Coordinates of C-alpha atoms in Angstrom, one line a residue:
Chain Z
M1 CA 55.3 -102.0 32.0
S2 CA 53.2 -101.9 28.9
T3 CA 50.4 -104.0 30.5
E4 CA 50.4 -101.7 33.5
L5 CA 50.0 -98.7 31.3
Q6 CA 47.1 -100.3 29.5
K7 CA 45.1 -101.7 32.4
P8 CA 43.7 -98.6 34.1
K9 CA 42.8 -97.0 30.8
T10 CA 40.6 -99.9 29.6
T11 CA 38.8 -100.1 33.0
A12 CA 38.4 -96.4 33.1
G13 CA 36.4 -96.7 29.8
G14 CA 33.7 -98.4 31.8
G15 CA 33.7 -101.6 29.8
Q16 CA 32.5 -99.7 26.8
K17 CA 35.0 -100.2 24.0
L18 CA 35.4 -97.2 21.9
P19 CA 36.6 -97.9 18.4
G20 CA 40.3 -97.3 18.1
R21 CA 40.7 -96.9 21.8
E22 CA 42.7 -100.0 22.3
S23 CA 45.1 -99.5 19.5
A24 CA 45.7 -95.9 20.7
D25 CA 46.5 -97.3 24.1
R26 CA 48.9 -99.8 22.6
K27 CA 50.5 -97.0 20.6
E28 CA 51.0 -95.0 23.7
A29 CA 52.5 -98.0 25.5
T30 CA 55.0 -98.7 22.8
Q31 CA 55.8 -95.0 22.6
G32 CA 56.3 -95.0 26.3
R33 CA 58.8 -97.9 26.1
W34 CA 60.6 -96.2 23.2
A35 CA 60.6 -92.9 25.0
Y36 CA 62.2 -94.4 28.1
T37 CA 64.8 -96.2 26.0
L38 CA 65.8 -92.9 24.5
L39 CA 65.7 -91.2 27.9
A40 CA 67.6 -93.8 29.7
P41 CA 71.2 -92.7 28.9
S42 CA 70.5 -89.1 30.0
L43 CA 68.7 -90.1 33.2
V44 CA 71.3 -92.7 34.1
L45 CA 74.1 -90.2 33.5
L46 CA 72.3 -87.5 35.5
A47 CA 71.8 -90.0 38.3
I48 CA 75.5 -90.7 38.4
V49 CA 76.7 -87.1 38.3
I50 CA 74.0 -85.6 40.5
I51 CA 72.0 -88.0 42.6
Y52 CA 75.0 -90.1 43.7
P53 CA 77.0 -87.2 44.9
V54 CA 74.0 -85.7 46.7
I55 CA 73.3 -89.0 48.5
N56 CA 77.0 -89.2 49.2
A57 CA 77.0 -85.7 50.7
I58 CA 73.9 -86.4 52.8
V59 CA 75.6 -89.6 54.2
M60 CA 78.8 -87.6 54.8
S61 CA 77.0 -84.8 56.6
F62 CA 76.0 -87.3 59.4
Q63 CA 79.6 -88.3 60.0
K64 CA 82.1 -86.6 62.3
D65 CA 85.1 -85.1 60.7
S66 CA 88.3 -87.0 61.5
G67 CA 90.9 -84.9 63.2
L68 CA 92.3 -84.1 66.6
D69 CA 89.5 -84.5 69.2
A70 CA 89.3 -81.3 71.2
T71 CA 88.3 -83.1 74.4
T72 CA 90.8 -85.9 74.4
G73 CA 93.6 -84.4 72.3
F74 CA 93.9 -87.7 70.4
F75 CA 93.3 -88.3 66.7
S76 CA 89.7 -89.4 66.2
E77 CA 88.5 -91.4 63.3
G78 CA 85.2 -89.7 62.9
G79 CA 82.1 -91.9 63.3
P80 CA 78.4 -91.1 63.4
A81 CA 77.6 -87.5 64.3
G82 CA 73.9 -87.4 64.2
F83 CA 72.7 -83.9 63.5
D84 CA 75.8 -82.3 65.1
N85 CA 77.1 -80.9 61.8
Y86 CA 73.8 -79.3 61.0
I87 CA 73.5 -77.9 64.6
H88 CA 77.0 -76.6 64.2
W89 CA 75.9 -74.4 61.3
L90 CA 72.4 -73.5 62.3
V91 CA 73.0 -72.5 65.9
Q92 CA 76.6 -71.7 65.3
Q93 CA 77.9 -74.0 68.1
C94 CA 81.5 -75.2 68.0
T95 CA 83.1 -77.8 70.2
A96 CA 84.8 -76.2 73.2
P97 CA 88.3 -77.2 74.1
G98 CA 87.1 -78.7 77.4
G99 CA 84.3 -80.7 75.8
G100 CA 80.7 -79.6 75.4
S101 CA 79.8 -76.8 73.0
V102 CA 80.1 -73.1 73.0
A103 CA 79.1 -70.4 70.5
C104 CA 81.6 -70.3 67.7
P105 CA 84.2 -67.6 68.2
P106 CA 84.0 -64.7 65.7
G107 CA 86.2 -65.2 62.7
T108 CA 85.7 -69.0 62.5
L109 CA 83.7 -70.3 59.6
G110 CA 81.0 -71.7 62.0
A111 CA 80.3 -68.1 63.1
Q112 CA 79.7 -66.9 59.6
F113 CA 76.7 -69.1 58.6
W114 CA 73.8 -66.7 59.2
D115 CA 75.9 -63.7 57.9
S116 CA 76.7 -65.5 54.7
M117 CA 73.0 -66.6 54.4
G118 CA 72.1 -62.9 54.7
T119 CA 74.7 -61.9 52.2
T120 CA 73.5 -64.5 49.7
F121 CA 69.9 -63.4 50.0
F122 CA 70.9 -59.7 49.9
F123 CA 72.9 -60.2 46.7
T124 CA 70.1 -62.3 45.2
L125 CA 67.4 -59.7 46.0
V126 CA 69.3 -56.7 44.9
T127 CA 70.9 -58.1 41.7
V128 CA 67.6 -59.7 40.5
A129 CA 65.7 -56.5 41.2
F130 CA 68.1 -54.4 39.2
E131 CA 68.3 -57.1 36.4
T132 CA 64.5 -57.3 36.1
V133 CA 64.0 -53.6 35.9
L134 CA 67.0 -53.0 33.5
G135 CA 66.3 -56.1 31.6
F136 CA 62.6 -55.1 31.1
W137 CA 63.7 -51.7 29.9
M138 CA 66.3 -53.2 27.5
A139 CA 63.7 -55.7 26.2
I140 CA 61.2 -52.9 25.5
I141 CA 63.8 -51.0 23.5
M142 CA 64.9 -54.1 21.6
A143 CA 61.3 -55.0 20.7
R144 CA 60.9 -51.6 18.9
A145 CA 61.5 -51.4 15.2
F146 CA 64.5 -49.1 14.5
R147 CA 67.6 -49.1 12.3
G148 CA 70.5 -50.8 14.1
R149 CA 68.2 -53.0 16.2
S150 CA 70.2 -56.2 15.3
L151 CA 73.4 -54.4 16.4
I152 CA 71.9 -53.9 19.9
R153 CA 70.7 -57.5 20.0
A154 CA 74.2 -58.7 19.2
A155 CA 75.8 -56.2 21.6
V156 CA 73.9 -57.5 24.6
L157 CA 75.3 -61.0 24.0
V158 CA 78.8 -59.8 24.6
P159 CA 78.6 -59.5 28.4
W160 CA 76.7 -62.8 28.5
A161 CA 79.5 -64.6 26.5
I162 CA 82.4 -63.4 28.7
P163 CA 83.3 -66.0 31.3
T164 CA 82.4 -64.9 34.8
A165 CA 86.0 -65.3 35.9
V166 CA 87.1 -62.8 33.3
T167 CA 84.1 -60.5 34.2
A168 CA 85.3 -60.5 37.8
K169 CA 88.9 -59.6 36.8
L170 CA 87.7 -56.9 34.4
W171 CA 85.5 -55.2 37.1
F172 CA 88.3 -55.7 39.6
F173 CA 90.4 -53.6 37.3
I174 CA 87.7 -51.1 36.7
F175 CA 87.2 -50.7 40.5
A176 CA 90.9 -50.7 41.3
F177 CA 91.9 -47.7 43.5
E178 CA 93.6 -46.0 40.5
G179 CA 91.1 -47.5 38.2
I180 CA 88.7 -45.9 35.7
A181 CA 85.6 -46.0 38.0
N182 CA 87.2 -43.7 40.7
K183 CA 88.7 -41.4 38.0
L184 CA 85.4 -41.2 36.1
F185 CA 83.4 -40.2 39.2
G186 CA 86.2 -38.3 40.9
T187 CA 86.0 -40.5 44.0
Q188 CA 88.7 -42.2 46.1
I189 CA 86.9 -45.3 47.2
L190 CA 88.7 -48.6 48.1
W191 CA 86.0 -50.5 46.1
T192 CA 87.0 -54.1 46.9
G193 CA 88.6 -53.2 50.2
S194 CA 85.6 -52.1 52.4
E195 CA 82.3 -53.6 53.1
W196 CA 79.6 -51.7 51.2
P197 CA 81.7 -50.6 48.2
A198 CA 82.7 -54.3 47.8
K199 CA 79.1 -55.4 47.9
W200 CA 78.2 -52.8 45.3
A201 CA 81.2 -53.6 43.1
I202 CA 80.0 -57.2 43.0
I203 CA 76.4 -56.3 42.4
I204 CA 77.3 -54.0 39.5
A205 CA 79.5 -56.6 37.9
D206 CA 76.8 -59.2 38.3
V207 CA 74.1 -56.9 36.9
W208 CA 76.3 -56.1 33.9
K209 CA 77.0 -59.8 33.2
T210 CA 73.5 -61.2 33.5
T211 CA 71.0 -58.4 32.6
P212 CA 71.3 -59.4 28.9
F213 CA 70.1 -62.9 29.6
M214 CA 67.1 -61.4 31.5
A215 CA 66.5 -58.9 28.7
L216 CA 66.5 -61.6 26.0
L217 CA 64.1 -63.9 27.9
I218 CA 61.7 -60.9 28.5
L219 CA 62.1 -59.9 24.8
A220 CA 61.1 -63.4 23.7
G221 CA 58.0 -63.0 25.9
L222 CA 57.2 -59.5 24.5
Q223 CA 57.4 -60.8 20.9
L224 CA 54.6 -63.3 21.6
I225 CA 52.1 -60.4 22.3
P226 CA 50.3 -59.8 19.0
D227 CA 50.4 -56.2 17.7
E228 CA 46.6 -56.2 17.3
V229 CA 46.2 -56.1 21.1
Y230 CA 48.1 -52.9 21.3
E231 CA 46.3 -51.5 18.3
A232 CA 42.9 -52.2 19.9
A233 CA 44.0 -50.6 23.1
R234 CA 45.2 -47.5 21.3
V235 CA 41.9 -47.3 19.5
D236 CA 40.1 -47.5 22.9
G237 CA 42.3 -44.6 24.0
A238 CA 44.6 -46.4 26.5
S239 CA 47.6 -44.3 27.5
T240 CA 51.2 -45.7 27.2
W241 CA 51.3 -46.4 30.9
Q242 CA 47.9 -48.2 30.8
R243 CA 49.0 -50.2 27.8
F244 CA 52.1 -51.3 29.8
R245 CA 50.3 -52.0 33.0
L246 CA 47.2 -53.7 31.6
I247 CA 48.6 -55.5 28.5
T248 CA 52.3 -55.9 28.5
L249 CA 52.8 -56.8 32.2
P250 CA 50.1 -59.5 32.5
L251 CA 50.8 -61.0 29.1
V252 CA 54.6 -61.1 29.6
R253 CA 54.2 -62.4 33.2
P254 CA 54.8 -66.1 32.5
A255 CA 58.0 -65.4 30.7
L256 CA 59.0 -62.8 33.3
M257 CA 58.4 -65.2 36.2
V258 CA 60.5 -68.0 34.5
A259 CA 63.3 -65.5 33.8
I260 CA 63.2 -64.3 37.5
L261 CA 63.2 -67.9 38.7
F262 CA 66.2 -68.8 36.6
R263 CA 68.1 -65.7 37.8
V264 CA 67.1 -66.2 41.5
L265 CA 68.4 -69.8 41.5
D266 CA 71.5 -68.7 39.8
A267 CA 72.2 -65.8 42.1
L268 CA 71.6 -68.0 45.2
R269 CA 74.6 -70.1 44.2
M270 CA 76.8 -67.0 43.4
Y271 CA 80.5 -67.9 43.8
D272 CA 82.7 -66.7 41.0
L273 CA 82.4 -62.9 41.3
P274 CA 82.9 -62.6 45.1
A275 CA 85.5 -65.4 45.2
I276 CA 87.7 -63.6 42.6
M277 CA 87.0 -60.0 43.4
T278 CA 87.2 -60.1 47.2
Q279 CA 87.8 -63.7 48.2
G280 CA 84.8 -63.4 50.4
A281 CA 86.3 -60.6 52.5
N282 CA 84.4 -57.6 53.7
G283 CA 81.1 -59.2 54.2
T284 CA 80.9 -60.7 50.7
T285 CA 81.0 -64.4 51.8
T286 CA 78.1 -66.2 50.1
L287 CA 77.0 -69.7 51.1
S288 CA 78.9 -71.2 48.2
I289 CA 82.1 -69.5 49.3
L290 CA 81.6 -70.7 52.8
V291 CA 81.2 -74.3 51.7
V292 CA 84.4 -74.1 49.6
Q293 CA 86.3 -72.6 52.5
Q294 CA 85.0 -75.3 54.8
I295 CA 86.1 -78.1 52.4
R296 CA 89.7 -77.5 53.4
Q297 CA 88.8 -77.8 57.1
G298 CA 86.6 -80.9 57.1
F299 CA 84.6 -82.7 54.4
N300 CA 81.7 -83.8 56.6
T301 CA 81.0 -80.4 58.1
A302 CA 81.2 -79.0 54.5
A303 CA 78.8 -81.7 53.3
A304 CA 76.3 -80.6 55.9
L305 CA 76.6 -77.0 54.8
S306 CA 76.3 -77.9 51.1
T307 CA 73.2 -79.9 51.9
I308 CA 71.7 -76.9 53.7
T309 CA 72.6 -74.7 50.7
F310 CA 70.9 -77.2 48.4
L311 CA 67.8 -77.4 50.5
V312 CA 67.6 -73.6 50.7
I313 CA 67.7 -73.3 46.9
F314 CA 65.3 -76.1 46.5
L315 CA 62.9 -74.4 48.9
V316 CA 63.1 -71.1 47.1
A317 CA 62.5 -72.9 43.8
F318 CA 59.5 -74.7 45.3
I319 CA 58.0 -71.4 46.6
F320 CA 58.4 -69.8 43.2
V321 CA 56.8 -72.6 41.3
R322 CA 54.1 -73.3 43.8
F323 CA 53.0 -69.8 44.9
L324 CA 54.3 -67.3 42.3
G325 CA 53.3 -69.3 39.2
A326 CA 56.8 -69.5 37.7
N327 CA 56.1 -72.7 36.0
A328 CA 59.0 -73.5 33.8
V329 CA 58.0 -77.1 33.3
D330 CA 54.5 -76.0 32.2
A331 CA 56.1 -73.5 29.8
A332 CA 58.2 -76.2 28.3
T333 CA 55.4 -78.7 27.9
S334 CA 52.5 -76.4 26.8
S335 CA 53.8 -75.7 23.3
G336 CA 54.1 -79.4 22.7
K337 CA 50.5 -79.9 23.7
A338 CA 49.3 -76.9 21.7
K339 CA 50.4 -78.5 18.5
Chain I
M1 CA 58.5 -24.8 24.6
T2 CA 58.3 -26.1 21.0
T3 CA 58.2 -29.6 22.3
A4 CA 55.1 -28.8 24.4
T5 CA 53.2 -27.4 21.4
V6 CA 54.3 -30.3 19.1
S7 CA 53.1 -32.9 21.5
R8 CA 49.8 -31.1 22.1
T9 CA 49.1 -30.7 18.4
S10 CA 50.0 -34.3 17.7
A11 CA 47.7 -35.4 20.5
T12 CA 44.7 -33.6 19.1
S13 CA 45.2 -34.4 15.5
T14 CA 46.9 -37.8 15.1
D15 CA 46.6 -38.1 11.4
R16 CA 48.8 -35.3 10.4
P17 CA 50.6 -36.0 7.1
K18 CA 54.0 -34.7 8.3
R19 CA 55.5 -34.5 11.7
P20 CA 58.2 -32.0 12.4
F21 CA 60.3 -34.3 14.7
N22 CA 59.7 -37.8 15.9
W23 CA 60.5 -37.6 19.6
G24 CA 59.5 -41.2 20.1
S25 CA 62.2 -42.6 17.8
F26 CA 64.7 -40.1 19.1
R27 CA 64.2 -41.4 22.6
T28 CA 64.6 -45.0 21.2
Y29 CA 67.9 -44.1 19.7
I30 CA 69.2 -42.5 22.9
S31 CA 68.1 -45.6 24.9
A32 CA 69.7 -47.9 22.3
A33 CA 73.0 -45.9 22.5
I34 CA 72.9 -46.2 26.3
I35 CA 72.4 -50.0 26.1
L36 CA 75.2 -50.2 23.5
I37 CA 77.7 -48.3 25.7
W38 CA 76.7 -50.1 28.9
C39 CA 77.2 -53.5 27.3
L40 CA 80.3 -52.8 25.3
A41 CA 82.3 -50.2 27.2
P42 CA 83.7 -52.5 29.9
F43 CA 84.6 -55.1 27.2
Y44 CA 86.2 -52.3 25.1
W45 CA 88.2 -51.2 28.1
M46 CA 89.5 -54.7 28.6
V47 CA 90.8 -54.8 25.0
V48 CA 92.3 -51.3 25.2
T49 CA 94.1 -52.2 28.4
A50 CA 95.3 -55.5 27.0
F51 CA 97.1 -53.6 24.2
R52 CA 98.5 -50.9 26.6
D53 CA 102.0 -50.6 27.9
V54 CA 102.3 -51.7 31.5
G55 CA 103.7 -48.3 32.5
F56 CA 100.4 -46.8 31.4
T57 CA 98.1 -49.3 33.1
F58 CA 95.9 -46.6 34.7
D59 CA 95.9 -44.2 31.8
T60 CA 92.4 -43.0 31.2
T61 CA 92.6 -42.1 27.5
P62 CA 89.5 -43.7 26.0
F63 CA 91.2 -45.0 22.8
F64 CA 94.2 -47.2 21.9
T65 CA 97.4 -45.5 23.2
H66 CA 100.8 -46.9 24.0
V67 CA 99.9 -49.9 21.9
T68 CA 102.0 -53.0 22.5
W69 CA 101.8 -56.8 22.1
D70 CA 104.0 -57.2 25.3
N71 CA 101.1 -58.2 27.5
F72 CA 100.2 -61.1 25.3
A73 CA 103.8 -62.2 25.4
T74 CA 103.6 -62.0 29.2
V75 CA 100.5 -64.1 29.2
F76 CA 102.2 -67.0 27.4
D77 CA 105.5 -66.5 29.2
E78 CA 106.2 -69.6 31.3
S79 CA 109.0 -68.1 33.4
L80 CA 106.5 -66.5 35.8
G81 CA 104.9 -69.8 36.6
N82 CA 101.9 -69.5 34.3
H83 CA 101.1 -72.1 31.7
F84 CA 98.5 -70.3 29.8
G85 CA 98.9 -72.4 26.6
K86 CA 98.4 -75.5 28.6
N87 CA 95.4 -74.0 30.4
L88 CA 93.8 -73.1 27.1
L89 CA 94.3 -76.7 25.9
N90 CA 92.8 -78.0 29.1
S91 CA 89.7 -75.9 28.8
L92 CA 89.4 -77.0 25.2
I93 CA 89.6 -80.7 26.0
V94 CA 87.2 -80.4 28.9
G95 CA 84.8 -78.3 26.9
V96 CA 84.8 -80.5 23.8
V97 CA 84.5 -83.8 25.6
T98 CA 81.7 -82.4 27.8
T99 CA 79.8 -81.0 24.8
V100 CA 80.2 -84.2 22.8
V101 CA 79.0 -86.5 25.6
A102 CA 76.1 -84.2 26.5
L103 CA 75.0 -83.9 22.8
V104 CA 75.3 -87.6 22.0
V105 CA 73.3 -88.6 25.1
G106 CA 71.0 -85.6 25.2
V107 CA 69.8 -85.7 21.6
F108 CA 67.9 -88.9 22.2
A109 CA 66.3 -87.6 25.4
A110 CA 65.3 -84.4 23.7
Y111 CA 63.7 -86.3 20.8
A112 CA 61.6 -88.4 23.3
L113 CA 60.6 -85.3 25.2
A114 CA 59.7 -83.3 22.1
R115 CA 57.9 -86.0 20.1
L116 CA 56.6 -88.8 22.2
N117 CA 53.8 -89.1 24.7
F118 CA 54.6 -91.1 27.8
R119 CA 53.8 -91.3 31.4
F120 CA 55.7 -89.0 33.9
K121 CA 56.9 -86.8 31.1
F122 CA 56.1 -83.9 33.4
V123 CA 58.3 -85.4 36.1
V124 CA 61.2 -86.1 33.8
L125 CA 61.1 -82.6 32.4
G126 CA 60.9 -81.2 36.0
F127 CA 63.9 -83.4 37.0
I128 CA 66.0 -82.2 34.1
L129 CA 65.1 -78.5 34.7
G130 CA 65.8 -78.9 38.4
A131 CA 69.2 -80.5 37.5
S132 CA 70.2 -77.5 35.4
M133 CA 69.6 -75.2 38.4
F134 CA 71.5 -77.5 40.8
P135 CA 74.1 -75.7 42.8
G136 CA 77.6 -76.8 41.8
V137 CA 78.8 -76.4 45.3
A138 CA 76.7 -79.3 46.5
L139 CA 78.6 -81.5 44.1
V140 CA 82.1 -80.2 44.9
T141 CA 82.2 -81.4 48.5
P142 CA 81.4 -85.1 47.9
L143 CA 83.3 -85.2 44.6
F144 CA 86.4 -83.6 46.2
Q145 CA 86.6 -86.5 48.7
L146 CA 85.6 -89.2 46.1
F147 CA 88.1 -88.1 43.5
T148 CA 90.9 -87.8 46.2
N149 CA 90.1 -91.4 47.4
I150 CA 90.1 -93.0 43.9
G151 CA 93.1 -91.0 42.7
W152 CA 91.2 -89.0 40.0
F153 CA 92.3 -85.7 41.5
G154 CA 93.9 -83.7 38.7
T155 CA 92.5 -85.8 35.8
Y156 CA 90.3 -84.6 33.0
Q157 CA 87.4 -86.8 34.0
A158 CA 87.3 -85.2 37.4
L159 CA 86.3 -82.0 35.6
I160 CA 84.2 -83.5 32.8
I161 CA 81.9 -85.5 35.0
P162 CA 80.7 -82.6 37.2
N163 CA 80.5 -80.4 34.1
I164 CA 78.1 -82.9 32.6
S165 CA 75.8 -82.3 35.5
F166 CA 74.8 -78.8 34.3
V167 CA 75.7 -79.1 30.6
L168 CA 73.5 -82.2 29.9
P169 CA 70.3 -80.7 31.3
L170 CA 71.0 -77.5 29.4
T171 CA 71.5 -79.5 26.2
V172 CA 68.3 -81.6 26.7
Y173 CA 66.3 -78.6 27.5
T174 CA 67.5 -76.5 24.6
L175 CA 67.3 -79.3 22.1
T176 CA 63.8 -80.2 23.2
S177 CA 62.4 -76.8 22.5
F178 CA 64.2 -76.7 19.1
F179 CA 62.9 -80.1 18.2
R180 CA 59.3 -79.0 18.9
E181 CA 59.5 -76.5 16.0
M182 CA 60.9 -78.8 13.4
P183 CA 58.8 -79.9 10.4
W184 CA 57.9 -83.3 11.7
E185 CA 55.5 -84.0 8.9
L186 CA 58.6 -85.2 7.0
E187 CA 59.1 -87.9 9.6
E188 CA 55.5 -89.0 8.9
A189 CA 56.2 -89.0 5.2
A190 CA 59.3 -91.2 5.7
R191 CA 57.3 -93.6 7.7
I192 CA 54.6 -93.8 5.0
D193 CA 57.4 -94.5 2.6
G194 CA 58.3 -97.6 4.7
C195 CA 60.9 -96.4 7.2
T196 CA 60.7 -97.6 10.7
Q197 CA 60.6 -95.0 13.5
G198 CA 64.3 -95.6 14.1
Q199 CA 65.1 -95.2 10.4
A200 CA 63.0 -92.1 10.1
F201 CA 64.8 -90.6 13.1
R202 CA 68.3 -91.4 11.6
K203 CA 67.7 -90.6 8.0
V204 CA 65.3 -87.7 8.0
I205 CA 65.3 -86.1 11.4
L206 CA 69.0 -86.1 12.3
P207 CA 70.1 -84.2 9.2
L208 CA 67.2 -81.7 9.7
A209 CA 68.2 -81.3 13.4
A210 CA 71.8 -80.5 12.6
P211 CA 71.5 -76.6 12.8
A212 CA 69.7 -76.9 16.2
T213 CA 72.2 -79.3 17.4
F214 CA 75.1 -77.1 16.4
T215 CA 73.6 -74.1 18.2
T216 CA 73.1 -76.2 21.3
A217 CA 76.7 -77.4 21.0
I218 CA 77.8 -73.8 21.1
L219 CA 75.7 -73.1 24.2
A220 CA 77.0 -76.2 25.9
F221 CA 80.6 -75.4 25.0
I222 CA 80.3 -71.9 26.3
A223 CA 78.8 -73.1 29.6
S224 CA 81.7 -75.6 30.1
W225 CA 84.3 -73.1 28.9
N226 CA 83.1 -70.5 31.5
E227 CA 82.9 -72.8 34.4
F228 CA 85.0 -71.7 37.4
L229 CA 83.8 -73.2 40.8
I230 CA 84.3 -76.9 40.0
A231 CA 87.5 -76.3 38.0
S232 CA 89.0 -74.2 40.8
Q233 CA 88.5 -77.0 43.4
L234 CA 88.9 -80.2 41.4
S235 CA 91.9 -79.4 39.1
N236 CA 95.6 -79.3 39.8
D237 CA 98.5 -77.7 37.9
S238 CA 98.2 -80.2 35.0
T239 CA 94.4 -79.8 34.4
K240 CA 93.9 -76.2 35.4
T241 CA 91.5 -74.5 33.0
V242 CA 91.7 -70.9 31.7
T243 CA 89.1 -69.4 34.0
V244 CA 91.1 -70.6 37.0
A245 CA 94.4 -69.5 35.5
I246 CA 93.1 -66.0 34.9
A247 CA 91.7 -65.8 38.4
Y248 CA 95.0 -66.7 40.0
F249 CA 97.3 -65.2 37.3
A250 CA 100.9 -64.6 38.7
G251 CA 102.6 -61.4 37.9
S252 CA 106.3 -60.5 38.0
Q253 CA 106.0 -58.5 41.2
P254 CA 104.6 -60.6 44.1
H255 CA 102.2 -57.9 45.5
Q256 CA 101.3 -56.2 42.3
E257 CA 98.3 -57.3 40.3
P258 CA 99.4 -57.7 36.7
Y259 CA 96.4 -55.9 35.3
T260 CA 97.5 -55.5 31.7
A261 CA 98.5 -59.1 31.4
V262 CA 95.3 -60.3 33.0
M263 CA 93.3 -58.1 30.6
A264 CA 95.3 -59.6 27.7
A265 CA 94.5 -63.1 29.0
G266 CA 90.9 -62.2 29.3
T267 CA 90.9 -60.9 25.7
V268 CA 92.5 -64.1 24.4
V269 CA 89.8 -66.2 26.2
T270 CA 86.9 -63.9 25.2
I271 CA 87.5 -62.9 21.6
P272 CA 86.8 -66.4 20.1
L273 CA 83.6 -66.6 22.1
V274 CA 82.5 -63.1 21.1
I275 CA 83.2 -63.8 17.4
L276 CA 81.3 -67.1 17.7
V277 CA 78.4 -65.4 19.4
L278 CA 78.2 -62.5 16.9
I279 CA 78.2 -64.9 13.9
F280 CA 75.5 -67.2 15.3
Q281 CA 73.7 -64.3 17.1
R282 CA 70.1 -65.2 15.9
K283 CA 70.5 -68.9 16.6
I284 CA 72.0 -68.4 20.0
V285 CA 69.3 -66.0 21.1
A286 CA 66.7 -68.6 20.0
G287 CA 68.6 -71.3 21.9
L288 CA 68.9 -69.2 25.1
T289 CA 65.3 -68.3 25.2
A290 CA 64.0 -71.6 23.9
G291 CA 61.6 -73.3 26.3
A292 CA 61.6 -70.5 28.8
V293 CA 58.8 -68.8 26.9
K294 CA 56.3 -70.5 24.7

């Protein structure tokens, strides 16, 4: 390992030996070995708890679920399924009682794939949009110097600290038919009992819980902008809106993109709030809920769906990092390099 | 009318010695009050309801009325089929073990990532970040079958192992950013004084890193304490955690949601966290935002 590390560097030097070059290489090589020794326990543990289950899930997803065979009526042991489980979800084809495949009847889990995909992306888009705008506003307020600022900064941590399961129950109570929300607004809405109110109840609960996280990340970005920049802009006669658009926004962009990336990936795996508030009823079934419901009906079909969910989230993360410049890894390494 | 004249005059002559009224800071206070109410009102409502007599569940009086401890008694009452004390203990065990394992293992990785130059550092960091964003539901399916097969269903390790998958990356990531900001010159000094790199790490850096490690431990514990998806699928009656218990809390009437008792249970689970968070507010904010912006 160490020789491999050294070789390309010395040849890259073009035969010319720079003083101290070789010892620097050796230092990096020993550092490398030491670094991987320190990293090994974490990497091995993560491999066991993440990579092994993922590979397991991929293998499972290409197997048939054991159970009563619809065509023969006998118990079947499973066996290789090819891409059948994936096709089952993506084109919503179920096995027909007489053999062959038909469109999954409405109400079955198989028929809900694209709906729940749509629901997941709808929740993600709407909650992250609200959280970004609200979080930005909160961050701007928190960045100002005023008495009681630390009180606000402490207060925003309260929704963040409350377990999501408790948040779900709390908002379930607030949105109860006789609950405070209906009384406050003089409405008589069955919040968790009909489609759009249920969606909005979940969105509001999620926005309440996670906006503080967004606000704190944006605030940290805002605090990196030196005051002199604003001072200079003010001297040059820039208006408040111009200062925001031309200074704040571009300078806070890296932090903002990372915050949005974190929140998007988190929202795409949303489970707790809809699972507790509506049990996925009334068009609130997210991909995660669909996977959990499918587990009880067949591991292998569920494994295919969880693999699809994983790939969707991976793809979104890739698009963010590649095309929108949300480079969390870069943000994490750059400060180390700067020193 | 007066506001219009005030703003016009202040716009023309910016260096006036005395301003009649500072609208800017007035607006800041209004905004701050809105944030305060938005963040605290639902939490306050939970606590108020937790102390309210069941008969007045839907009372809208905004302060403590019909105060009673009954709901807390209901929460810990085992006759309804709830075992809230046991659930609290389960959450504590899973949370503490997960945190300790993640810290013990993660502290070395964080040191390497923060301090050492090595090949593929970028890849390793990317992998760890990716792991922290990994969807829990992709683990539940294979682990559900695996744990059923090897008879681990309803054991603590069946909850701790998947929890490590998201607590360990979080730990490594947070610690790495904390470690970058430590006075590492002291390590250099120790090495000049004759310590090996390992000794310098043990004798100088570890004591220095204790506050950062403690903050990371709080974040890790909260993450594990709040976990719901994995616990709801991979626990049984003997290992059920508090979040799962609250979600499926059984009331005395079969078709009536025991709102006040659930709010009391929520208060029991949340108050320690809120106190912890308020005490270590500064550190926690630093830990939460560490790494994301630099």
